PDB file of C-alpha atoms and ligand atoms in Angstrom:
ATOM      1  CA  MET A   9      28.821  -4.214  17.179  1.00 40.00           C
ATOM      2  CA  THR A  10      26.589  -7.256  16.897  1.00 37.00           C
ATOM      3  CA  LYS A  11      23.866  -6.368  19.355  1.00 41.00           C
ATOM      4  CA  GLY A  12      20.480  -5.366  17.998  1.00 44.00           C
ATOM      5  CA  ARG A  13      20.342  -2.317  20.218  1.00 44.00           C
ATOM      6  CA  GLU A  14      17.105  -0.477  20.937  1.00 47.00           C
ATOM      7  CA  VAL A  15      17.441   2.249  18.375  1.00 50.00           C
ATOM      8  CA  ASN A  16      14.570   4.507  19.299  1.00 57.00           C
ATOM      9  CA  GLY A  17      13.444   2.899  22.508  1.00 67.00           C
ATOM     10  CA  ARG A  18      10.436   1.303  20.799  1.00 82.00           C
ATOM     11  CA  TYR A  19      11.777  -0.701  17.871  1.00 93.00           C
ATOM     12  CA  SER A  20      14.934  -2.740  17.491  1.00 94.00           C
ATOM     13  CA  TYR A  21      16.435  -4.631  14.560  1.00 96.00           C
ATOM     14  CA  GLN A  22      16.835  -7.757  16.691  1.00 96.00           C
ATOM     15  CA  ALA A  23      13.217  -7.928  17.858  1.00 96.00           C
ATOM     16  CA  THR A  24      11.916  -7.086  14.382  1.00 97.00           C
ATOM     17  CA  LEU A  25      14.027  -9.819  12.797  1.00 97.00           C
ATOM     18  CA  ALA A  26      12.798 -12.357  15.375  1.00 97.00           C
ATOM     19  CA  ALA A  27       9.159 -11.401  14.709  1.00 97.00           C
ATOM     20  CA  ALA A  28       9.685 -11.608  10.925  1.00 97.00           C
ATOM     21  CA  GLN A  29      11.175 -15.089  11.187  1.00 96.00           C
ATOM     22  CA  LYS A  30       8.169 -16.300  13.142  1.00 96.00           C
ATOM     23  CA  VAL A  31       5.710 -15.003  10.525  1.00 96.00           C
ATOM     24  CA  ASN A  32       7.435 -16.078   7.295  1.00 88.00           C
ATOM     25  CA  TRP A  33       4.572 -17.573   5.216  1.00 97.00           C
ATOM     26  CA  GLN A  34       4.797 -19.015   1.704  1.00 96.00           C
ATOM     27  CA  ILE A  35       2.882 -17.832  -1.374  1.00 97.00           C
ATOM     28  CA  GLU A  36       1.442 -21.343  -1.816  1.00 95.00           C
ATOM     29  CA  ASP A  37      -0.227 -20.972   1.608  1.00 92.00           C
ATOM     30  CA  ILE A  38      -2.363 -18.144   0.198  1.00 95.00           C
ATOM     31  CA  ILE A  39      -3.073 -18.682  -3.503  1.00 96.00           C
ATOM     32  CA  GLY A  40      -2.925 -21.490  -6.075  1.00 94.00           C
ATOM     33  CA  GLY A  41      -4.215 -25.080  -6.247  1.00 93.00           C
ATOM     34  CA  ASP A  42      -7.649 -25.164  -4.631  1.00 93.00           C
ATOM     35  CA  LYS A  43      -7.181 -21.635  -3.298  1.00 95.00           C
ATOM     36  CA  ARG A  44      -9.022 -19.713  -6.009  1.00 96.00           C
ATOM     37  CA  LEU A  45     -10.688 -16.325  -6.101  1.00 97.00           C
ATOM     38  CA  ASP A  46     -14.458 -16.570  -5.651  1.00 97.00           C
ATOM     39  CA  PHE A  47     -16.019 -14.146  -8.113  1.00 98.00           C
ATOM     40  CA  SER A  48     -19.410 -14.397  -6.415  1.00 97.00           C
ATOM     41  CA  LYS A  49     -17.941 -12.350  -3.537  1.00 96.00           C
ATOM     42  CA  PRO A  50     -16.483  -8.851  -3.124  1.00 96.00           C
ATOM     43  CA  PHE A  51     -12.682  -8.600  -2.830  1.00 96.00           C
ATOM     44  CA  MET A  52     -12.165  -5.220  -1.183  1.00 95.00           C
ATOM     45  CA  PRO A  53     -13.434  -3.948   2.173  1.00 94.00           C
ATOM     46  CA  GLU A  54     -16.251  -1.463   1.578  1.00 94.00           C
ATOM     47  CA  SER A  55     -14.364   1.270   3.457  1.00 93.00           C
ATOM     48  CA  LEU A  56     -11.844   1.216   0.595  1.00 95.00           C
ATOM     49  CA  ALA A  57     -14.114   0.297  -2.333  1.00 96.00           C
ATOM     50  CA  ARG A  58     -16.950   2.743  -1.527  1.00 97.00           C
ATOM     51  CA  VAL A  59     -19.359   1.147  -4.005  1.00 97.00           C
ATOM     52  CA  GLU A  60     -22.402   0.807  -1.725  1.00 95.00           C
ATOM     53  CA  GLY A  61     -23.302   4.487  -1.782  1.00 94.00           C
ATOM     54  CA  MET A  62     -23.526   4.467  -5.588  1.00 98.00           C
ATOM     55  CA  ASP A  63     -27.239   3.782  -5.575  1.00 97.00           C
ATOM     56  CA  PHE A  64     -27.592   3.846  -9.365  1.00 98.00           C
ATOM     57  CA  LEU A  65     -25.734   0.484  -9.470  1.00 98.00           C
ATOM     58  CA  ASN A  66     -27.410  -2.856  -8.738  1.00 98.00           C
ATOM     59  CA  ALA A  67     -25.841  -5.493  -6.458  1.00 97.00           C
ATOM     60  CA  ASP A  68     -24.058  -7.345  -9.287  1.00 98.00           C
ATOM     61  CA  GLU A  69     -22.656  -4.125 -10.699  1.00 98.00           C
ATOM     62  CA  LYS A  70     -21.400  -3.065  -7.273  1.00 98.00           C
ATOM     63  CA  ARG A  71     -19.658  -6.401  -6.826  1.00 98.00           C
ATOM     64  CA  THR A  72     -18.085  -6.163 -10.288  1.00 98.00           C
ATOM     65  CA  LEU A  73     -16.760  -2.680  -9.538  1.00 98.00           C
ATOM     66  CA  ASN A  74     -15.479  -3.885  -6.170  1.00 98.00           C
ATOM     67  CA  GLN A  75     -13.553  -6.664  -7.953  1.00 98.00           C
ATOM     68  CA  ILE A  76     -12.118  -4.260 -10.544  1.00 98.00           C
ATOM     69  CA  ARG A  77     -10.885  -2.138  -7.639  1.00 98.00           C
ATOM     70  CA  GLY A  78      -9.389  -5.324  -6.169  1.00 98.00           C
ATOM     71  CA  ASN A  79      -7.430  -5.967  -9.338  1.00 98.00           C
ATOM     72  CA  ALA A  80      -6.161  -2.382  -9.354  1.00 98.00           C
ATOM     73  CA  TYR A  81      -5.126  -2.862  -5.696  1.00 98.00           C
ATOM     74  CA  LEU A  82      -2.991  -5.851  -6.654  1.00 98.00           C
ATOM     75  CA  SER A  83      -1.356  -3.875  -9.413  1.00 97.00           C
ATOM     76  CA  ILE A  84      -0.788  -0.684  -7.401  1.00 98.00           C
ATOM     77  CA  PHE A  85       0.810  -2.632  -4.547  1.00 95.00           C
ATOM     78  CA  GLY A  86       2.994  -4.409  -7.096  1.00 93.00           C
ATOM     79  CA  LEU A  87       4.064  -0.959  -8.344  1.00 93.00           C
ATOM     80  CA  VAL A  88       4.940   0.532  -4.988  1.00 96.00           C
ATOM     81  CA  GLU A  89       6.775  -2.563  -3.827  1.00 96.00           C
ATOM     82  CA  GLU A  90       8.945  -2.315  -6.920  1.00 95.00           C
ATOM     83  CA  PHE A  91      10.428   0.912  -5.642  1.00 96.00           C
ATOM     84  CA  ILE A  92      10.526  -0.217  -2.008  1.00 98.00           C
ATOM     85  CA  LEU A  93      12.707  -3.238  -2.823  1.00 97.00           C
ATOM     86  CA  PRO A  94      15.697  -1.378  -4.402  1.00 97.00           C
ATOM     87  CA  PHE A  95      15.386   1.425  -1.839  1.00 98.00           C
ATOM     88  CA  VAL A  96      15.718  -0.950   1.126  1.00 97.00           C
ATOM     89  CA  MET A  97      18.635  -2.760  -0.517  1.00 97.00           C
ATOM     90  CA  ASP A  98      20.416   0.548  -1.169  1.00 96.00           C
ATOM     91  CA  HIS A  99      19.832   1.550   2.441  1.00 95.00           C
ATOM     92  CA  ALA A 100      21.311  -1.736   3.711  1.00 95.00           C
ATOM     93  CA  ARG A 101      24.310  -1.856   1.390  1.00 95.00           C
ATOM     94  CA  PRO A 102      26.629   0.892   2.779  1.00 94.00           C
ATOM     95  CA  GLN A 103      26.638  -0.742   6.238  1.00 91.00           C
ATOM     96  CA  LEU A 104      26.990  -4.453   5.618  1.00 94.00           C
ATOM     97  CA  GLN A 105      29.645  -4.577   8.321  1.00 92.00           C
ATOM     98  CA  GLY A 106      28.580  -3.504  11.758  1.00 87.00           C
ATOM     99  CA  ASP A 107      25.272  -4.320  13.356  1.00 94.00           C
ATOM    100  CA  ASP A 108      24.540  -7.881  12.235  1.00 96.00           C
ATOM    101  CA  TYR A 109      20.892  -7.635  13.292  1.00 97.00           C
ATOM    102  CA  ARG A 110      20.470  -4.482  11.203  1.00 96.00           C
ATOM    103  CA  VAL A 111      21.873  -6.162   8.091  1.00 96.00           C
ATOM    104  CA  ARG A 112      19.751  -9.265   8.547  1.00 97.00           C
ATOM    105  CA  ALA A 113      16.553  -7.375   9.411  1.00 97.00           C
ATOM    106  CA  LEU A 114      16.891  -5.136   6.325  1.00 97.00           C
ATOM    107  CA  LEU A 115      17.684  -8.049   3.991  1.00 97.00           C
ATOM    108  CA  GLN A 116      14.705  -9.937   5.407  1.00 97.00           C
ATOM    109  CA  PHE A 117      12.592  -6.830   4.734  1.00 97.00           C
ATOM    110  CA  ALA A 118      13.834  -6.690   1.098  1.00 97.00           C
ATOM    111  CA  SER A 119      13.267 -10.408   0.633  1.00 97.00           C
ATOM    112  CA  GLU A 120       9.696 -10.115   1.937  1.00 97.00           C
ATOM    113  CA  GLU A 121       8.951  -7.273  -0.469  1.00 97.00           C
ATOM    114  CA  ALA A 122      10.272  -9.415  -3.356  1.00 97.00           C
ATOM    115  CA  LYS A 123       7.898 -12.140  -2.160  1.00 97.00           C
ATOM    116  CA  HIS A 124       5.005  -9.661  -1.981  1.00 97.00           C
ATOM    117  CA  ILE A 125       5.677  -8.523  -5.572  1.00 97.00           C
ATOM    118  CA  HIS A 126       5.461 -12.193  -6.562  1.00 97.00           C
ATOM    119  CA  LEU A 127       2.309 -12.719  -4.465  1.00 98.00           C
ATOM    120  CA  PHE A 128       0.494  -9.770  -6.068  1.00 98.00           C
ATOM    121  CA  LYS A 129       1.452 -11.065  -9.533  1.00 97.00           C
ATOM    122  CA  ARG A 130       0.072 -14.507  -8.678  1.00 98.00           C
ATOM    123  CA  PHE A 131      -3.223 -12.945  -7.550  1.00 98.00           C
ATOM    124  CA  ARG A 132      -3.403 -10.933 -10.766  1.00 98.00           C
ATOM    125  CA  GLU A 133      -2.969 -14.110 -12.808  1.00 97.00           C
ATOM    126  CA  GLU A 134      -5.870 -15.644 -10.888  1.00 97.00           C
ATOM    127  CA  PHE A 135      -7.926 -12.520 -11.449  1.00 98.00           C
ATOM    128  CA  GLU A 136      -7.262 -12.549 -15.193  1.00 97.00           C
ATOM    129  CA  ARG A 137      -8.227 -16.209 -15.337  1.00 96.00           C
ATOM    130  CA  GLY A 138     -11.601 -15.582 -13.704  1.00 96.00           C
ATOM    131  CA  PHE A 139     -12.642 -12.128 -14.968  1.00 97.00           C
ATOM    132  CA  ASP A 140     -14.085 -11.739 -18.471  1.00 92.00           C
ATOM    133  CA  GLN A 141     -12.618  -8.383 -19.406  1.00 96.00           C
ATOM    134  CA  ALA A 142      -9.060  -7.065 -19.523  1.00 96.00           C
ATOM    135  CA  CYS A 143      -8.606  -4.321 -16.908  1.00 98.00           C
ATOM    136  CA  ALA A 144      -6.012  -1.642 -17.666  1.00 98.00           C
ATOM    137  CA  VAL A 145      -3.663  -0.589 -14.867  1.00 98.00           C
ATOM    138  CA  ILE A 146      -1.259   2.325 -14.458  1.00 98.00           C
ATOM    139  CA  GLY A 147       2.455   1.829 -14.966  1.00 96.00           C
ATOM    140  CA  PRO A 148       4.920   0.644 -16.024  1.00 96.00           C
ATOM    141  CA  PRO A 149       6.433  -0.024 -12.569  1.00 95.00           C
ATOM    142  CA  GLU A 150       9.964   0.927 -13.702  1.00 95.00           C
ATOM    143  CA  ALA A 151       8.836   4.408 -14.797  1.00 96.00           C
ATOM    144  CA  ILE A 152       7.028   5.032 -11.492  1.00 96.00           C
ATOM    145  CA  ALA A 153      10.014   3.711  -9.510  1.00 96.00           C
ATOM    146  CA  LYS A 154      12.361   6.022 -11.455  1.00 97.00           C
ATOM    147  CA  GLU A 155      10.202   9.050 -10.712  1.00 97.00           C
ATOM    148  CA  VAL A 156       9.826   8.265  -6.993  1.00 98.00           C
ATOM    149  CA  LEU A 157      13.448   7.215  -6.413  1.00 98.00           C
ATOM    150  CA  GLY A 158      14.661  10.463  -7.999  1.00 98.00           C
ATOM    151  CA  HIS A 159      13.638  12.236  -4.789  1.00 98.00           C
ATOM    152  CA  ASP A 160      15.551  12.847  -1.549  1.00 98.00           C
ATOM    153  CA  PRO A 161      15.968   9.453   0.235  1.00 98.00           C
ATOM    154  CA  LEU A 162      14.288  10.875   3.355  1.00 98.00           C
ATOM    155  CA  ALA A 163      11.214  11.781   1.283  1.00 98.00           C
ATOM    156  CA  VAL A 164      11.172   8.276  -0.234  1.00 98.00           C
ATOM    157  CA  ALA A 165      11.544   6.674   3.214  1.00 98.00           C
ATOM    158  CA  LEU A 166       8.574   8.742   4.447  1.00 98.00           C
ATOM    159  CA  THR A 167       6.536   7.589   1.447  1.00 98.00           C
ATOM    160  CA  ILE A 168       7.401   3.975   2.241  1.00 98.00           C
ATOM    161  CA  LEU A 169       6.556   4.466   5.927  1.00 98.00           C
ATOM    162  CA  HIS A 170       3.187   5.870   4.829  1.00 98.00           C
ATOM    163  CA  ILE A 171       2.620   2.735   2.699  1.00 98.00           C
ATOM    164  CA  GLU A 172       3.538   0.307   5.510  1.00 96.00           C
ATOM    165  CA  TRP A 173       1.150   1.897   8.019  1.00 96.00           C
ATOM    166  CA  MET A 174      -1.530   2.142   5.366  1.00 96.00           C
ATOM    167  CA  THR A 175      -1.321  -1.643   4.836  1.00 95.00           C
ATOM    168  CA  GLN A 176      -1.934  -2.136   8.558  1.00 93.00           C
ATOM    169  CA  ARG A 177      -5.118  -0.152   8.276  1.00 92.00           C
ATOM    170  CA  HIS A 178      -6.336  -1.988   5.171  1.00 93.00           C
ATOM    171  CA  TYR A 179      -6.339  -5.346   6.897  1.00 92.00           C
ATOM    172  CA  LEU A 180      -7.967  -4.021  10.045  1.00 88.00           C
ATOM    173  CA  ASP A 181     -10.692  -2.483   7.863  1.00 80.00           C
ATOM    174  CA  SER A 182     -11.268  -5.833   6.147  1.00 78.00           C
ATOM    175  CA  VAL A 183     -11.730  -7.459   9.560  1.00 81.00           C
ATOM    176  CA  LYS A 184     -14.281  -4.844  10.520  1.00 78.00           C
ATOM    177  CA  ASP A 185     -16.093  -5.373   7.226  1.00 72.00           C
ATOM    178  CA  ASP A 186     -19.277  -7.278   7.992  1.00 63.00           C
ATOM    179  CA  ARG A 187     -19.874  -8.477   4.450  1.00 70.00           C
ATOM    180  CA  GLN A 188     -18.518 -11.775   3.194  1.00 86.00           C
ATOM    181  CA  LEU A 189     -15.262 -10.907   1.492  1.00 93.00           C
ATOM    182  CA  ASP A 190     -13.612 -13.481  -0.739  1.00 94.00           C
ATOM    183  CA  PRO A 191     -11.524 -15.614   1.686  1.00 93.00           C
ATOM    184  CA  GLN A 192      -8.414 -15.560  -0.526  1.00 94.00           C
ATOM    185  CA  PHE A 193      -8.438 -11.800  -0.880  1.00 94.00           C
ATOM    186  CA  LYS A 194      -8.949 -11.425   2.839  1.00 92.00           C
ATOM    187  CA  SER A 195      -6.068 -13.825   3.399  1.00 93.00           C
ATOM    188  CA  LEU A 196      -3.888 -11.688   1.107  1.00 95.00           C
ATOM    189  CA  LEU A 197      -4.631  -8.590   3.194  1.00 94.00           C
ATOM    190  CA  LYS A 198      -3.978 -10.529   6.384  1.00 93.00           C
ATOM    191  CA  HIS A 199      -0.681 -12.091   5.353  1.00 96.00           C
ATOM    192  CA  HIS A 200       0.537  -8.819   3.916  1.00 96.00           C
ATOM    193  CA  TRP A 201      -0.377  -7.091   7.190  1.00 95.00           C
ATOM    194  CA  MET A 202       1.541  -9.706   9.206  1.00 95.00           C
ATOM    195  CA  GLU A 203       4.824  -8.909   7.443  1.00 96.00           C
ATOM    196  CA  GLU A 204       4.242  -5.210   6.918  1.00 95.00           C
ATOM    197  CA  ALA A 205       3.958  -4.821  10.691  1.00 95.00           C
ATOM    198  CA  GLN A 206       7.725  -5.403  10.856  1.00 97.00           C
ATOM    199  CA  HIS A 207       8.370  -3.199   7.823  1.00 97.00           C
ATOM    200  CA  ALA A 208       6.609  -0.266   9.466  1.00 97.00           C
ATOM    201  CA  LYS A 209       9.019  -0.525  12.403  1.00 97.00           C
ATOM    202  CA  LEU A 210      12.094  -0.890  10.207  1.00 97.00           C
ATOM    203  CA  ASP A 211      10.951   2.017   8.111  1.00 97.00           C
ATOM    204  CA  THR A 212      10.602   4.168  11.202  1.00 97.00           C
ATOM    205  CA  LEU A 213      14.249   3.347  11.939  1.00 96.00           C
ATOM    206  CA  MET A 214      15.185   4.152   8.316  1.00 97.00           C
ATOM    207  CA  VAL A 215      13.464   7.539   8.500  1.00 97.00           C
ATOM    208  CA  GLU A 216      15.233   8.330  11.771  1.00 95.00           C
ATOM    209  CA  ALA A 217      18.639   7.306  10.374  1.00 95.00           C
ATOM    210  CA  LEU A 218      18.135   9.395   7.223  1.00 97.00           C
ATOM    211  CA  ALA A 219      16.999  12.439   9.218  1.00 97.00           C
ATOM    212  CA  GLU A 220      19.974  12.309  11.594  1.00 96.00           C
ATOM    213  CA  GLY A 221      22.191  15.357  11.435  1.00 96.00           C
ATOM    214  CA  ARG A 222      19.884  17.253   9.074  1.00 97.00           C
ATOM    215  CA  SER A 223      19.006  20.885   9.600  1.00 97.00           C
ATOM    216  CA  GLN A 224      15.377  21.970  10.082  1.00 97.00           C
ATOM    217  CA  GLU A 225      15.408  23.447   6.549  1.00 98.00           C
ATOM    218  CA  GLU A 226      16.582  20.145   5.060  1.00 98.00           C
ATOM    219  CA  ILE A 227      13.864  18.221   6.874  1.00 98.00           C
ATOM    220  CA  GLU A 228      11.274  20.718   5.733  1.00 98.00           C
ATOM    221  CA  LYS A 229      12.433  20.294   2.139  1.00 98.00           C
ATOM    222  CA  ALA A 230      12.280  16.477   2.388  1.00 98.00           C
ATOM    223  CA  VAL A 231       8.736  16.633   3.785  1.00 98.00           C
ATOM    224  CA  GLY A 232       7.847  18.884   0.842  1.00 98.00           C
ATOM    225  CA  GLU A 233       9.195  16.197  -1.491  1.00 98.00           C
ATOM    226  CA  TYR A 234       7.133  13.537   0.289  1.00 98.00           C
ATOM    227  CA  ILE A 235       4.062  15.695  -0.439  1.00 98.00           C
ATOM    228  CA  GLU A 236       5.212  16.016  -4.079  1.00 98.00           C
ATOM    229  CA  ILE A 237       5.477  12.218  -4.390  1.00 98.00           C
ATOM    230  CA  GLY A 238       1.933  12.023  -2.992  1.00 98.00           C
ATOM    231  CA  GLY A 239       0.792  14.463  -5.685  1.00 98.00           C
ATOM    232  CA  PHE A 240       2.468  12.355  -8.364  1.00 98.00           C
ATOM    233  CA  LEU A 241       0.760   9.196  -7.075  1.00 98.00           C
ATOM    234  CA  ASP A 242      -2.553  11.062  -6.889  1.00 98.00           C
ATOM    235  CA  GLY A 243      -2.260  11.797 -10.629  1.00 98.00           C
ATOM    236  CA  GLY A 244      -1.754   8.068 -11.239  1.00 98.00           C
ATOM    237  CA  LEU A 245      -4.806   7.223  -9.122  1.00 98.00           C
ATOM    238  CA  LYS A 246      -6.966   9.574 -11.175  1.00 98.00           C
ATOM    239  CA  GLN A 247      -5.854   7.740 -14.303  1.00 98.00           C
ATOM    240  CA  GLN A 248      -6.550   4.377 -12.616  1.00 98.00           C
ATOM    241  CA  MET A 249     -10.076   5.525 -11.729  1.00 98.00           C
ATOM    242  CA  GLU A 250     -10.685   6.255 -15.427  1.00 98.00           C
ATOM    243  CA  PHE A 251      -9.365   2.810 -16.375  1.00 98.00           C
ATOM    244  CA  ASP A 252     -11.688   1.275 -13.763  1.00 98.00           C
ATOM    245  CA  LEU A 253     -14.688   3.141 -15.175  1.00 98.00           C
ATOM    246  CA  ASP A 254     -13.896   1.862 -18.658  1.00 98.00           C
ATOM    247  CA  ALA A 255     -13.430  -1.731 -17.378  1.00 98.00           C
ATOM    248  CA  PHE A 256     -16.699  -1.442 -15.422  1.00 98.00           C
ATOM    249  CA  GLU A 257     -18.684  -0.412 -18.501  1.00 98.00           C
ATOM    250  CA  ARG A 258     -17.172  -3.203 -20.587  1.00 98.00           C
ATOM    251  CA  ALA A 259     -17.644  -5.858 -17.886  1.00 98.00           C
ATOM    252  CA  THR A 260     -21.266  -4.971 -17.108  1.00 98.00           C
ATOM    253  CA  GLY A 261     -22.320  -3.826 -20.602  1.00 98.00           C
ATOM    254  CA  ARG A 262     -23.812  -0.783 -18.924  1.00 97.00           C
ATOM    255  CA  LYS A 263     -23.250   2.678 -20.329  1.00 97.00           C
ATOM    256  CA  LEU A 264     -23.523   5.243 -17.550  1.00 98.00           C
ATOM    257  CA  THR A 265     -25.452   8.444 -18.181  1.00 98.00           C
ATOM    258  CA  ALA A 266     -23.627  11.762 -17.857  1.00 98.00           C
ATOM    259  CA  SER A 267     -24.870  12.329 -14.302  1.00 98.00           C
ATOM    260  CA  GLU A 268     -24.101   8.737 -13.226  1.00 98.00           C
ATOM    261  CA  ARG A 269     -20.646   9.063 -14.695  1.00 98.00           C
ATOM    262  CA  GLU A 270     -20.115  12.296 -12.814  1.00 98.00           C
ATOM    263  CA  LYS A 271     -21.113  10.631  -9.562  1.00 98.00           C
ATOM    264  CA  PHE A 272     -18.910   7.613 -10.310  1.00 98.00           C
ATOM    265  CA  VAL A 273     -15.892   9.867 -10.908  1.00 98.00           C
ATOM    266  CA  GLU A 274     -16.545  11.862  -7.748  1.00 98.00           C
ATOM    267  CA  VAL A 275     -17.025   8.850  -5.444  1.00 98.00           C
ATOM    268  CA  GLN A 276     -14.270   6.701  -6.912  1.00 98.00           C
ATOM    269  CA  THR A 277     -11.675   9.489  -7.090  1.00 98.00           C
ATOM    270  CA  GLN A 278     -12.176   9.980  -3.387  1.00 98.00           C
ATOM    271  CA  ALA A 279     -12.256   6.227  -2.689  1.00 98.00           C
ATOM    272  CA  ASN A 280      -8.872   5.823  -4.404  1.00 98.00           C
ATOM    273  CA  ARG A 281      -7.462   8.814  -2.576  1.00 98.00           C
ATOM    274  CA  TRP A 282      -8.547   7.397   0.774  1.00 97.00           C
ATOM    275  CA  THR A 283      -7.279   3.883  -0.032  1.00 97.00           C
ATOM    276  CA  TYR A 284      -3.738   4.861  -1.005  1.00 98.00           C
ATOM    277  CA  LEU A 285      -3.146   8.346   0.410  1.00 98.00           C
ATOM    278  CA  GLY A 286      -5.543   9.229   3.256  1.00 98.00           C
ATOM    279  CA  THR A 287      -5.131   5.943   5.164  1.00 97.00           C
ATOM    280  CA  GLY A 288      -1.356   6.497   5.333  1.00 97.00           C
ATOM    281  CA  MET A 289      -1.257  10.279   5.856  1.00 97.00           C
ATOM    282  CA  THR A 290      -3.643  10.142   8.800  1.00 97.00           C
ATOM    283  CA  HIS A 291      -2.250   7.013  10.470  1.00 97.00           C
ATOM    284  CA  PRO A 292      -1.373   7.992  14.059  1.00 96.00           C
ATOM    285  CA  ASN A 293       2.017   6.247  13.947  1.00 96.00           C
ATOM    286  CA  PHE A 294       2.971   7.961  10.700  1.00 97.00           C
ATOM    287  CA  LEU A 295       1.970  11.314  12.169  1.00 98.00           C
ATOM    288  CA  ALA A 296       3.962  10.571  15.329  1.00 97.00           C
ATOM    289  CA  THR A 297       7.122  10.014  13.277  1.00 97.00           C
ATOM    290  CA  LEU A 298       6.526  13.255  11.387  1.00 97.00           C
ATOM    291  CA  GLU A 299       6.039  15.118  14.633  1.00 97.00           C
ATOM    292  CA  GLN A 300       9.257  13.708  15.995  1.00 96.00           C
ATOM    293  CA  LEU A 301      11.112  14.963  12.902  1.00 96.00           C
ATOM    294  CA  GLN A 302       9.530  18.384  13.101  1.00 96.00           C
ATOM    295  CA  PRO A 303       6.232  19.402  14.729  1.00 96.00           C
ATOM    296  CA  SER A 304       5.414  21.670  11.764  1.00 97.00           C
ATOM    297  CA  ALA A 305       5.792  18.661   9.390  1.00 98.00           C
ATOM    298  CA  ARG A 306       2.917  16.945  11.141  1.00 98.00           C
ATOM    299  CA  GLU A 307       0.789  20.091  10.949  1.00 98.00           C
ATOM    300  CA  ARG A 308       1.550  20.471   7.248  1.00 98.00           C
ATOM    301  CA  VAL A 309       0.415  16.930   6.439  1.00 98.00           C
ATOM    302  CA  GLU A 310      -2.620  17.196   8.724  1.00 98.00           C
ATOM    303  CA  GLN A 311      -3.670  20.336   6.912  1.00 98.00           C
ATOM    304  CA  ILE A 312      -3.754  18.706   3.464  1.00 98.00           C
ATOM    305  CA  ALA A 313      -5.012  15.268   4.611  1.00 98.00           C
ATOM    306  CA  PRO A 314      -8.783  16.040   4.450  1.00 98.00           C
ATOM    307  CA  VAL A 315      -8.497  16.287   0.642  1.00 97.00           C
ATOM    308  CA  PHE A 316      -7.538  12.599   0.626  1.00 97.00           C
ATOM    309  CA  CYS A 317     -10.090  11.285   3.126  1.00 96.00           C
TER     310      CYS A 317
HETATM  311 FE1  FE2 B 401       4.689  -5.535   1.046  1.00 70.01          FE
HETATM  312 FE1  FE2 B 402       6.426  -3.502   3.184  1.00 70.01          FE
END
């Protein structure tokens, strides 16, 4: 079997591999040399940063918080890609003979994630060079990977599918953003989006392969584990929000009052939830895959999604 057959009628390994090979950018195209972060501009689309509604902050403070959120974004994507990489390799490994397009498409996927990990690290180096204060981030990546990868592979594949579709949405939001985002950060979101478009398709195929032959009870249990992983990540995001608050106060020299702090926590907890959980859980293509697995799985996720929006 060497043909990249249409696996689910929509996506095929052959077409995905061909698309990936066309995209294939280099890190140097995006950051380094004269491509520097411009700290006079925001990094994150407002739909994700949600700083504008915090009317007790002035324009400089809003931009600083936006940039701190940008740094956390780089770190959180680094974290999640560190569990995606071994997972995709483990999924490819048992079937290295057989469908040549499948093997090549999955190895290309893994190689791109390794490149993305590198890309996010390069951006963080640039951030550290240009930002006055050290910004704490959650981790370490190995501990988070160990926790996530300890779950049922179908639950992990659903988590990864959620992340791939979420990345699609992040770039589209940055395009819609009418403010002047830093060009390098925007380019990061764009180039990531270009490769993640293939990953989302391959991940759909991974989910379908892992669900094959499972009983309804087993699928229900795996969806429950996907929700558990979401809960675990939500705990990490809460911690990250506290780190961001601390970095904000140090970077701006502003000590928030109790009521300002309360508002900050409320708005930014929800902003983080939307960025990393809501955007994936409510993505129509993610929901379509859930529905295909089990209509009640879609309903279950739709029921809890408003908490993360
Ligand atoms: Fe990626
Ligand atoms: Fe990806």
